Amino acid sequence: MDKPKVVLGVSGGIAAYKACELLRRFTESGHDVRVVPTASALNFVGAPTWSALSGNPVSTEVWDAVHEVPHVRIGQHADLVIVAPATADLLAKAAHGLADDLLTNTLLTARCPVVFAPAMHTEMWEHPATQENVATLRRRGAVVIEPAVGRLTGVDTGKGRLPDPGEIFEVCRRVLARGGTEPDLEGRHVVVSAGGTREPLDPVRFLGNRSSGKQGYALARTAAARGARVTLVSANATLPDPAGVDVVPVGTAVQLREAVLKAAADADAVVMAAAVADFRPAVYASGKIKKKDGQEPEPVALVRNPDVLAELSAERARPGQVVVGFAAETDDVVANGRAKLARKGCDLLVVNEVGERKTFGSEENEALVLGADGSETQVPHGPKEALADLVWDLVAARLG
Ligand SMILES: Cc1cc2nc3c(=O)[nH]c(=O)nc-3n(C[C@H](O)[C@H](O)[C@H](O)COP(=O)(O)O)c2cc1C
């Protein structure tokens, strides 16, 4: 099989050096990468670096190797174009269809999916001109990854940082896997909860569970690659922030409820993949509970936690909001799943069978997705991203 052809556009931002790491991810995973930098980008990282790392010629202008008509060919033959970093200037040119160098020509001739990863100072990002250009590009079907918040050039911090190259790569991988399908969640806000809550017993102990957060993070990453604005409420997961996703860290079930309800206020869909503890210790000991010689330990009294999935389902923040729950079951998976779906009142319930090397912490998953409309979709064993994509297919169908 031919290697997927990726065009890596690099424009003149300080984060251009991070595109070297992105390039390596592509080449090491079997992609044929043609790097097309702007002239400004070469002030940050030189052409020999791009050429040596990609194994392909590098040019910024349409006037090199004219017999190959590169200003048309490179775009026409690409399976994916990713521009990282995308400067404010490059976004403006792309939004307005300017074509004064090889990268902007390539963007006009490409018919494959296009992803932009903008990076710039917060003022440049927030400027109405940039925001309108981003909206134009999204409306036309491009995936524009929201910049991360953090350290910018020099001592400044704020929104505008290029997300981690590994996470930009994951978005591109998902976009490529969807084979040119339109980003169908563009304009939607989705909320995903992930990880497992921890209910403190004393300053050093908690009641927790074995959820790694991988399924929720796969859902967030996949939704972002399909164009959604994503809020990820993350309970104690230790995974890197997915590119373009707004991550809200929480600890306990009560904190998770508060964060999810707040984000759900304007959400089109809420997917509750987090493992939320049903109970928490009735009393929190402010000092460490000590063992006492010759005495049995005190039993731990528990109280119920709020049922966030039932609450979300019963009191939809918006008409037509789609609510999805997850259920981990150890036996009688279908019957227990159906009963839970009815009890919670959600639209879809993803039922996992939990067991040895199944579900928790694993890279793979298999599930049965039950619909309130009586539908049943069996998802065969495979990557958690594949299950995530199927969940979004079902959500998108319900959003209409
Ligand atoms: C040190 C330095 C860092 C810069 N970093 C950025 C940046 O991160 N994002 C951005 O949009 N522009 C940045 N600029 C401004 C761009 O380089 C400038 O707008 C240029 O015209 C972009 O050209 P291009 O879009 O063709 O690459 C930076 C300029 C300098 C001198």
Coordinates of C-alpha atoms and ligand atoms in Angstrom, one line a residue:
M1 CA 0.0 0.0 0.0
D2 CA 1.2 3.6 -0.8
K3 CA 2.2 5.6 2.2
P4 CA -0.4 8.3 3.1
K5 CA 0.9 11.6 1.7
V6 CA 1.0 14.4 4.3
V7 CA 1.9 18.0 3.6
L8 CA 3.3 19.7 6.7
G9 CA 3.0 23.5 6.3
V10 CA 5.1 25.5 8.7
S11 CA 4.6 29.2 9.0
G12 CA 6.8 31.8 10.7
G13 CA 6.1 31.4 14.4
I14 CA 8.4 30.7 17.3
A15 CA 6.9 27.3 17.7
A16 CA 8.2 26.2 14.3
Y17 CA 10.8 24.1 16.1
K18 CA 8.0 21.9 17.5
A19 CA 7.0 21.0 14.0
C20 CA 10.2 18.9 13.8
E21 CA 8.8 16.6 16.4
L22 CA 5.5 16.4 14.6
L23 CA 7.4 15.6 11.4
R24 CA 9.2 12.7 13.1
R25 CA 5.9 11.3 14.4
F26 CA 4.6 11.2 10.8
T27 CA 7.7 9.7 9.2
E28 CA 8.2 7.1 11.9
S29 CA 4.6 5.9 11.5
G30 CA 4.9 5.4 7.8
H31 CA 3.7 8.7 6.2
D32 CA 5.3 10.3 3.2
V33 CA 5.7 14.0 4.4
R34 CA 6.4 17.0 2.2
V35 CA 7.3 20.0 4.3
V36 CA 6.3 23.3 2.9
P37 CA 7.6 26.1 5.0
T38 CA 6.9 29.8 4.5
A39 CA 9.9 32.1 3.9
S40 CA 9.4 33.5 7.5
A41 CA 9.4 29.9 8.9
L42 CA 13.0 29.4 7.6
N43 CA 14.1 32.2 9.9
F44 CA 13.3 29.8 12.8
V45 CA 14.2 26.4 11.4
G46 CA 16.3 26.0 8.2
A47 CA 15.4 24.1 5.0
P48 CA 18.2 21.5 5.5
T49 CA 16.5 20.4 8.8
W50 CA 13.1 19.9 7.0
S51 CA 14.7 18.2 4.1
A52 CA 16.9 15.8 6.1
L53 CA 14.0 14.9 8.5
S54 CA 11.4 14.4 5.7
G55 CA 13.7 12.9 3.0
N56 CA 12.0 15.2 0.5
P57 CA 12.9 18.4 -1.2
V58 CA 11.9 21.6 0.5
S59 CA 10.9 24.9 -1.1
T60 CA 9.0 28.0 -0.1
E61 CA 8.3 29.4 -3.6
V62 CA 6.3 28.4 -6.6
W63 CA 9.4 29.2 -8.9
D64 CA 11.5 26.1 -7.9
A65 CA 11.3 22.9 -10.0
V66 CA 8.6 24.6 -12.2
H67 CA 8.5 21.7 -14.6
E68 CA 6.8 19.7 -11.8
V69 CA 4.2 22.4 -11.3
P70 CA 4.6 22.1 -7.6
H71 CA 2.1 24.9 -6.8
V72 CA -0.7 22.6 -8.0
R73 CA 0.7 19.0 -7.7
I74 CA 1.6 19.1 -4.0
G75 CA -1.9 20.0 -2.9
Q76 CA -3.6 17.7 -5.4
H77 CA -1.8 14.6 -4.3
A78 CA -2.0 15.1 -0.6
D79 CA -4.1 12.9 1.7
L80 CA -3.9 15.5 4.5
V81 CA -2.5 19.0 4.9
I82 CA -1.5 20.1 8.4
V83 CA -0.2 23.6 9.1
A84 CA 1.6 23.8 12.4
P85 CA 2.3 26.3 13.6
A86 CA -0.2 28.5 11.7
T87 CA 0.6 32.2 12.1
A88 CA -2.1 34.9 12.3
D89 CA -0.8 36.0 8.9
L90 CA -1.1 32.5 7.4
L91 CA -4.7 32.0 8.7
A92 CA -5.6 35.4 7.1
K93 CA -4.2 34.4 3.8
A94 CA -5.9 31.0 3.8
A95 CA -9.2 32.5 4.8
H96 CA -9.0 35.0 1.9
G97 CA -7.6 32.7 -0.7
L98 CA -4.3 34.5 -1.2
A99 CA -1.7 32.5 -3.0
D100 CA 1.7 34.3 -2.9
D101 CA 3.9 31.3 -2.0
L102 CA 4.0 27.5 -2.2
L103 CA 2.1 26.9 1.0
T104 CA -0.8 29.2 0.2
N105 CA -1.0 27.8 -3.3
T106 CA -1.0 24.3 -1.8
L107 CA -3.9 25.2 0.5
L108 CA -5.9 26.3 -2.5
T109 CA -5.3 23.2 -4.6
A110 CA -5.7 20.6 -1.8
R111 CA -9.0 18.7 -1.8
C112 CA -8.1 16.5 1.2
P113 CA -8.8 17.3 4.9
V114 CA -6.9 20.4 6.1
V115 CA -5.9 20.9 9.8
F116 CA -4.6 24.2 11.2
A117 CA -2.8 24.4 14.5
P118 CA -2.5 28.1 15.2
A119 CA 0.1 29.5 17.6
M120 CA 0.6 33.2 18.5
H121 CA 0.4 35.7 21.3
T122 CA -3.0 35.9 23.0
E123 CA -3.7 39.4 21.6
M124 CA -3.2 38.2 18.0
W125 CA -5.4 35.1 18.7
E126 CA -8.2 37.1 20.3
H127 CA -8.2 39.9 17.6
P128 CA -11.5 39.9 15.8
A129 CA -9.7 39.6 12.5
T130 CA -8.1 36.3 13.5
Q131 CA -11.3 35.0 15.1
E132 CA -13.2 35.8 11.9
N133 CA -10.6 34.1 9.8
V134 CA -10.7 31.0 12.0
A135 CA -14.5 30.9 11.8
T136 CA -14.3 31.2 7.9
L137 CA -11.9 28.3 7.7
R138 CA -14.0 26.2 10.0
R139 CA -17.1 26.9 8.1
R140 CA -15.4 25.7 5.0
G141 CA -14.6 22.4 6.6
A142 CA -11.1 22.8 8.0
V143 CA -10.3 21.6 11.4
V144 CA -8.7 24.4 13.4
I145 CA -7.2 23.2 16.7
E146 CA -7.7 25.6 19.6
P147 CA -4.3 26.8 20.9
A148 CA -3.3 25.7 24.4
V149 CA -3.0 28.0 27.4
G150 CA 0.5 28.3 28.8
R151 CA 3.9 29.9 28.4
L152 CA 4.3 31.9 25.2
T153 CA 7.5 33.5 23.7
G154 CA 9.5 35.2 26.4
V155 CA 7.9 35.5 29.9
D156 CA 4.2 35.9 28.7
T157 CA 1.6 33.3 29.4
G158 CA -1.9 33.0 28.0
K159 CA -3.9 31.3 25.2
G160 CA -1.9 30.9 22.0
R161 CA 0.6 28.2 22.7
L162 CA 1.0 25.4 20.2
P163 CA -0.4 22.1 21.7
D164 CA 1.9 19.2 22.3
P165 CA 3.1 17.9 18.9
G166 CA 2.2 14.3 19.9
E167 CA -1.4 15.4 20.5
I168 CA -1.5 17.4 17.2
F169 CA -0.4 14.1 15.6
E170 CA -3.3 12.3 17.2
V171 CA -5.8 14.7 15.8
C172 CA -4.2 14.3 12.3
R173 CA -4.3 10.5 12.7
R174 CA -8.0 10.6 13.5
V175 CA -8.7 13.0 10.6
L176 CA -6.8 10.7 8.2
A177 CA -8.6 7.6 9.6
R178 CA -11.9 9.2 8.8
G179 CA -10.8 9.4 5.1
G180 CA -11.9 12.8 4.2
T181 CA -15.3 12.7 5.9
E182 CA -16.5 16.3 6.7
P183 CA -15.9 17.4 10.4
D184 CA -19.5 16.7 11.3
L185 CA -19.3 18.1 14.8
E186 CA -18.2 21.6 13.6
G187 CA -20.1 24.3 15.5
R188 CA -21.1 21.8 18.3
H189 CA -20.0 22.0 22.0
V190 CA -19.6 18.6 23.6
V191 CA -18.7 17.8 27.2
V192 CA -16.9 14.6 28.1
S193 CA -16.1 13.3 31.6
A194 CA -13.1 11.0 32.0
G195 CA -11.1 9.2 34.7
G196 CA -12.2 8.1 38.1
T197 CA -13.3 10.2 41.1
R198 CA -11.5 9.9 44.4
E199 CA -13.4 10.3 47.6
P200 CA -11.1 11.4 50.5
L201 CA -11.2 9.5 53.8
D202 CA -8.5 11.4 55.5
P203 CA -5.6 13.6 54.2
V204 CA -3.7 10.6 52.8
R205 CA -6.3 8.1 51.8
F206 CA -9.2 7.9 49.4
L207 CA -11.8 5.5 47.9
G208 CA -11.1 5.3 44.2
N209 CA -11.5 3.1 41.2
R210 CA -9.3 1.8 38.4
S211 CA -10.4 4.0 35.5
S212 CA -7.4 5.4 33.6
G213 CA -9.3 8.0 31.6
K214 CA -8.2 6.6 28.3
Q215 CA -11.7 6.1 26.9
G216 CA -12.8 9.6 27.9
Y217 CA -9.6 11.1 26.4
A218 CA -10.1 9.1 23.2
L219 CA -13.7 10.6 23.1
A220 CA -12.4 14.1 23.6
R221 CA -9.6 13.8 21.0
T222 CA -12.0 12.2 18.5
A223 CA -14.6 14.9 18.9
A224 CA -12.0 17.6 18.5
A225 CA -10.8 16.0 15.2
R226 CA -14.4 16.1 14.1
G227 CA -14.5 19.8 14.6
A228 CA -16.3 20.1 18.0
R229 CA -15.5 22.5 20.8
V230 CA -14.7 20.1 23.6
T231 CA -14.7 20.5 27.4
L232 CA -13.1 17.5 29.1
V233 CA -13.9 17.2 32.8
S234 CA -11.0 15.0 33.9
A235 CA -11.0 13.2 37.3
N236 CA -7.5 12.3 38.4
A237 CA -6.3 11.1 34.9
T238 CA -2.6 11.5 34.3
L239 CA -2.8 11.7 30.5
P240 CA -1.5 14.5 28.3
D241 CA -4.1 17.2 27.4
P242 CA -5.6 16.4 24.0
A243 CA -4.9 19.1 21.5
G244 CA -7.6 21.9 21.2
V245 CA -9.5 20.5 24.2
D246 CA -10.5 22.6 27.3
V247 CA -9.5 20.4 30.2
V248 CA -11.2 21.0 33.6
P249 CA -9.4 18.9 36.4
V250 CA -11.6 17.6 39.2
G251 CA -11.1 15.3 42.2
T252 CA -14.3 14.1 43.7
A253 CA -17.8 13.2 42.4
V254 CA -19.2 16.4 43.9
Q255 CA -16.6 18.5 42.1
L256 CA -17.2 16.5 38.9
R257 CA -21.0 17.2 39.1
E258 CA -20.4 20.9 39.5
A259 CA -17.9 21.1 36.5
V260 CA -20.1 18.9 34.2
L261 CA -23.3 20.8 35.0
K262 CA -21.6 24.2 34.4
A263 CA -20.1 23.0 31.0
A264 CA -23.3 21.3 30.0
A265 CA -25.3 24.6 30.2
D266 CA -24.6 25.3 26.5
A267 CA -23.6 21.8 25.3
D268 CA -25.1 19.9 22.4
A269 CA -24.0 16.6 23.9
V270 CA -22.6 15.2 27.2
V271 CA -20.8 11.9 27.4
M272 CA -20.2 10.6 30.9
A273 CA -17.2 8.3 30.5
A274 CA -15.8 9.0 33.9
A275 CA -16.2 6.3 36.7
V276 CA -18.0 8.4 39.3
A277 CA -18.0 6.9 42.8
D278 CA -21.5 5.9 43.9
F279 CA -20.6 6.5 47.6
R280 CA -18.2 8.6 49.6
P281 CA -17.1 8.4 53.2
A282 CA -19.7 10.0 55.5
V283 CA -17.0 11.6 57.5
Y284 CA -13.7 13.1 56.4
A285 CA -11.1 12.8 59.1
S286 CA -9.0 15.9 59.1
G287 CA -6.1 14.0 60.6
K288 CA -4.6 10.7 59.4
I289 CA -6.6 7.8 60.8
K290 CA -4.2 5.8 63.0
K291 CA -4.2 2.2 63.9
K292 CA -4.6 1.6 67.7
D293 CA -2.9 -1.3 69.4
G294 CA -5.3 -4.1 70.2
Q295 CA -8.3 -2.5 68.6
E296 CA -10.2 -3.4 65.5
P297 CA -10.5 -0.6 62.9
E298 CA -13.7 1.5 62.9
P299 CA -16.0 0.6 60.0
V300 CA -16.2 3.3 57.3
A301 CA -19.7 4.7 57.0
L302 CA -20.6 5.7 53.4
V303 CA -23.2 8.1 52.0
R304 CA -24.5 8.3 48.5
N305 CA -23.0 10.6 45.9
P306 CA -25.2 12.6 43.5
D307 CA -26.2 10.6 40.4
V308 CA -24.8 13.0 37.7
L309 CA -26.0 10.9 34.7
A310 CA -29.6 10.7 36.0
E311 CA -29.6 14.4 36.8
L312 CA -28.2 15.4 33.4
S313 CA -30.8 13.2 31.7
A314 CA -33.8 14.4 33.7
E315 CA -33.0 18.1 33.5
R316 CA -31.6 18.7 30.0
A317 CA -29.8 22.0 29.9
R318 CA -31.0 22.5 26.3
P319 CA -33.7 21.0 24.3
G320 CA -32.4 18.1 22.1
Q321 CA -29.2 17.8 24.2
V322 CA -27.9 14.2 23.8
V323 CA -26.8 12.5 27.0
V324 CA -24.6 9.4 26.9
G325 CA -23.7 7.2 29.8
F326 CA -21.1 4.4 30.3
A327 CA -21.7 1.3 32.4
A328 CA -19.1 -1.2 33.4
E329 CA -20.7 -4.5 34.2
T330 CA -19.2 -7.8 35.3
D331 CA -22.1 -10.1 34.6
D332 CA -25.5 -10.2 32.8
V333 CA -24.1 -7.3 30.7
V334 CA -27.1 -6.7 28.4
A335 CA -29.9 -7.1 31.0
N336 CA -28.0 -4.9 33.5
G337 CA -27.3 -2.4 30.8
R338 CA -30.9 -2.2 29.6
A339 CA -32.1 -1.7 33.2
K340 CA -29.5 1.0 33.8
L341 CA -30.5 2.8 30.6
A342 CA -34.1 2.9 31.7
R343 CA -33.2 4.0 35.2
K344 CA -30.9 6.8 34.2
G345 CA -33.0 8.1 31.3
C346 CA -30.1 8.8 29.0
D347 CA -30.2 8.5 25.2
L348 CA -27.3 6.1 24.8
L349 CA -25.6 3.7 27.2
V350 CA -22.2 2.2 26.3
V351 CA -21.9 -1.1 28.2
N352 CA -18.5 -2.6 28.8
E353 CA -17.8 -5.9 30.2
V354 CA -15.1 -5.6 32.9
G355 CA -12.7 -8.4 33.4
E356 CA -9.0 -9.5 33.2
R357 CA -7.2 -7.1 30.8
K358 CA -10.6 -5.7 29.6
T359 CA -11.5 -2.0 29.7
F360 CA -9.6 -0.5 32.6
G361 CA -6.2 0.9 31.6
S362 CA -6.2 -1.0 28.4
E363 CA -5.7 0.7 24.9
E364 CA -8.5 -1.3 23.5
N365 CA -12.2 -1.8 24.3
E366 CA -15.3 -3.6 23.1
A367 CA -18.8 -2.6 24.0
L368 CA -22.5 -2.8 23.3
V369 CA -24.1 0.6 22.7
L370 CA -27.8 0.5 23.8
G371 CA -30.1 3.3 22.6
A372 CA -33.2 4.6 24.4
D373 CA -35.0 4.0 21.0
G374 CA -34.3 0.2 21.4
S375 CA -31.3 0.1 19.1
E376 CA -28.3 -2.1 19.9
T377 CA -24.9 -1.5 18.3
Q378 CA -22.1 -4.1 18.9
V379 CA -18.6 -2.6 18.8
P380 CA -16.0 -5.3 18.2
H381 CA -12.7 -5.4 20.1
G382 CA -10.5 -2.5 18.9
P383 CA -8.8 0.8 19.8
K384 CA -10.7 3.1 22.2
E385 CA -10.7 5.7 19.4
A386 CA -12.8 3.4 17.2
L387 CA -15.5 3.1 20.0
A388 CA -15.2 6.9 20.4
D389 CA -15.9 7.5 16.7
L390 CA -18.9 5.2 16.8
V391 CA -20.3 7.0 19.9
W392 CA -20.0 10.3 18.0
D393 CA -21.6 8.8 14.9
L394 CA -24.6 7.9 17.0
V395 CA -24.6 11.3 18.8
A396 CA -24.3 13.1 15.4
A397 CA -27.2 11.2 14.0
R398 CA -29.4 12.2 17.0
L399 CA -28.3 15.8 16.8
G400 CA -29.5 15.8 13.2
Ligands
LIG1 C1 10.6 36.2 17.1 C2 9.3 36.2 16.4 C3 8.3 35.3 16.7 C4 7.1 35.3 16.1 N1 6.1 34.4 16.5 C5 4.9 34.4 15.9 C6 3.9 33.5 16.3 O1 4.1 32.7 17.2 N2 2.7 33.6 15.7 C7 2.4 34.5 14.7 O2 1.3 34.5 14.2 N3 3.4 35.3 14.3 C8 4.6 35.3 14.9 N4 5.6 36.2 14.4 C9 5.2 37.1 13.3 C10 5.4 36.4 12.0 O3 6.6 35.9 11.8 C11 5.0 37.4 10.9 O4 3.6 37.8 10.9 C12 5.3 36.8 9.5 O5 4.9 37.8 8.5 C13 4.5 35.5 9.2 O6 4.8 35.1 7.9 P1 4.2 33.7 7.4 O7 2.8 33.7 7.8 O8 4.3 33.8 5.9 O9 5.0 32.6 7.9 C14 6.8 36.2 15.0 C15 7.8 37.1 14.6 C16 9.1 37.1 15.3 C17 10.1 38.0 14.8

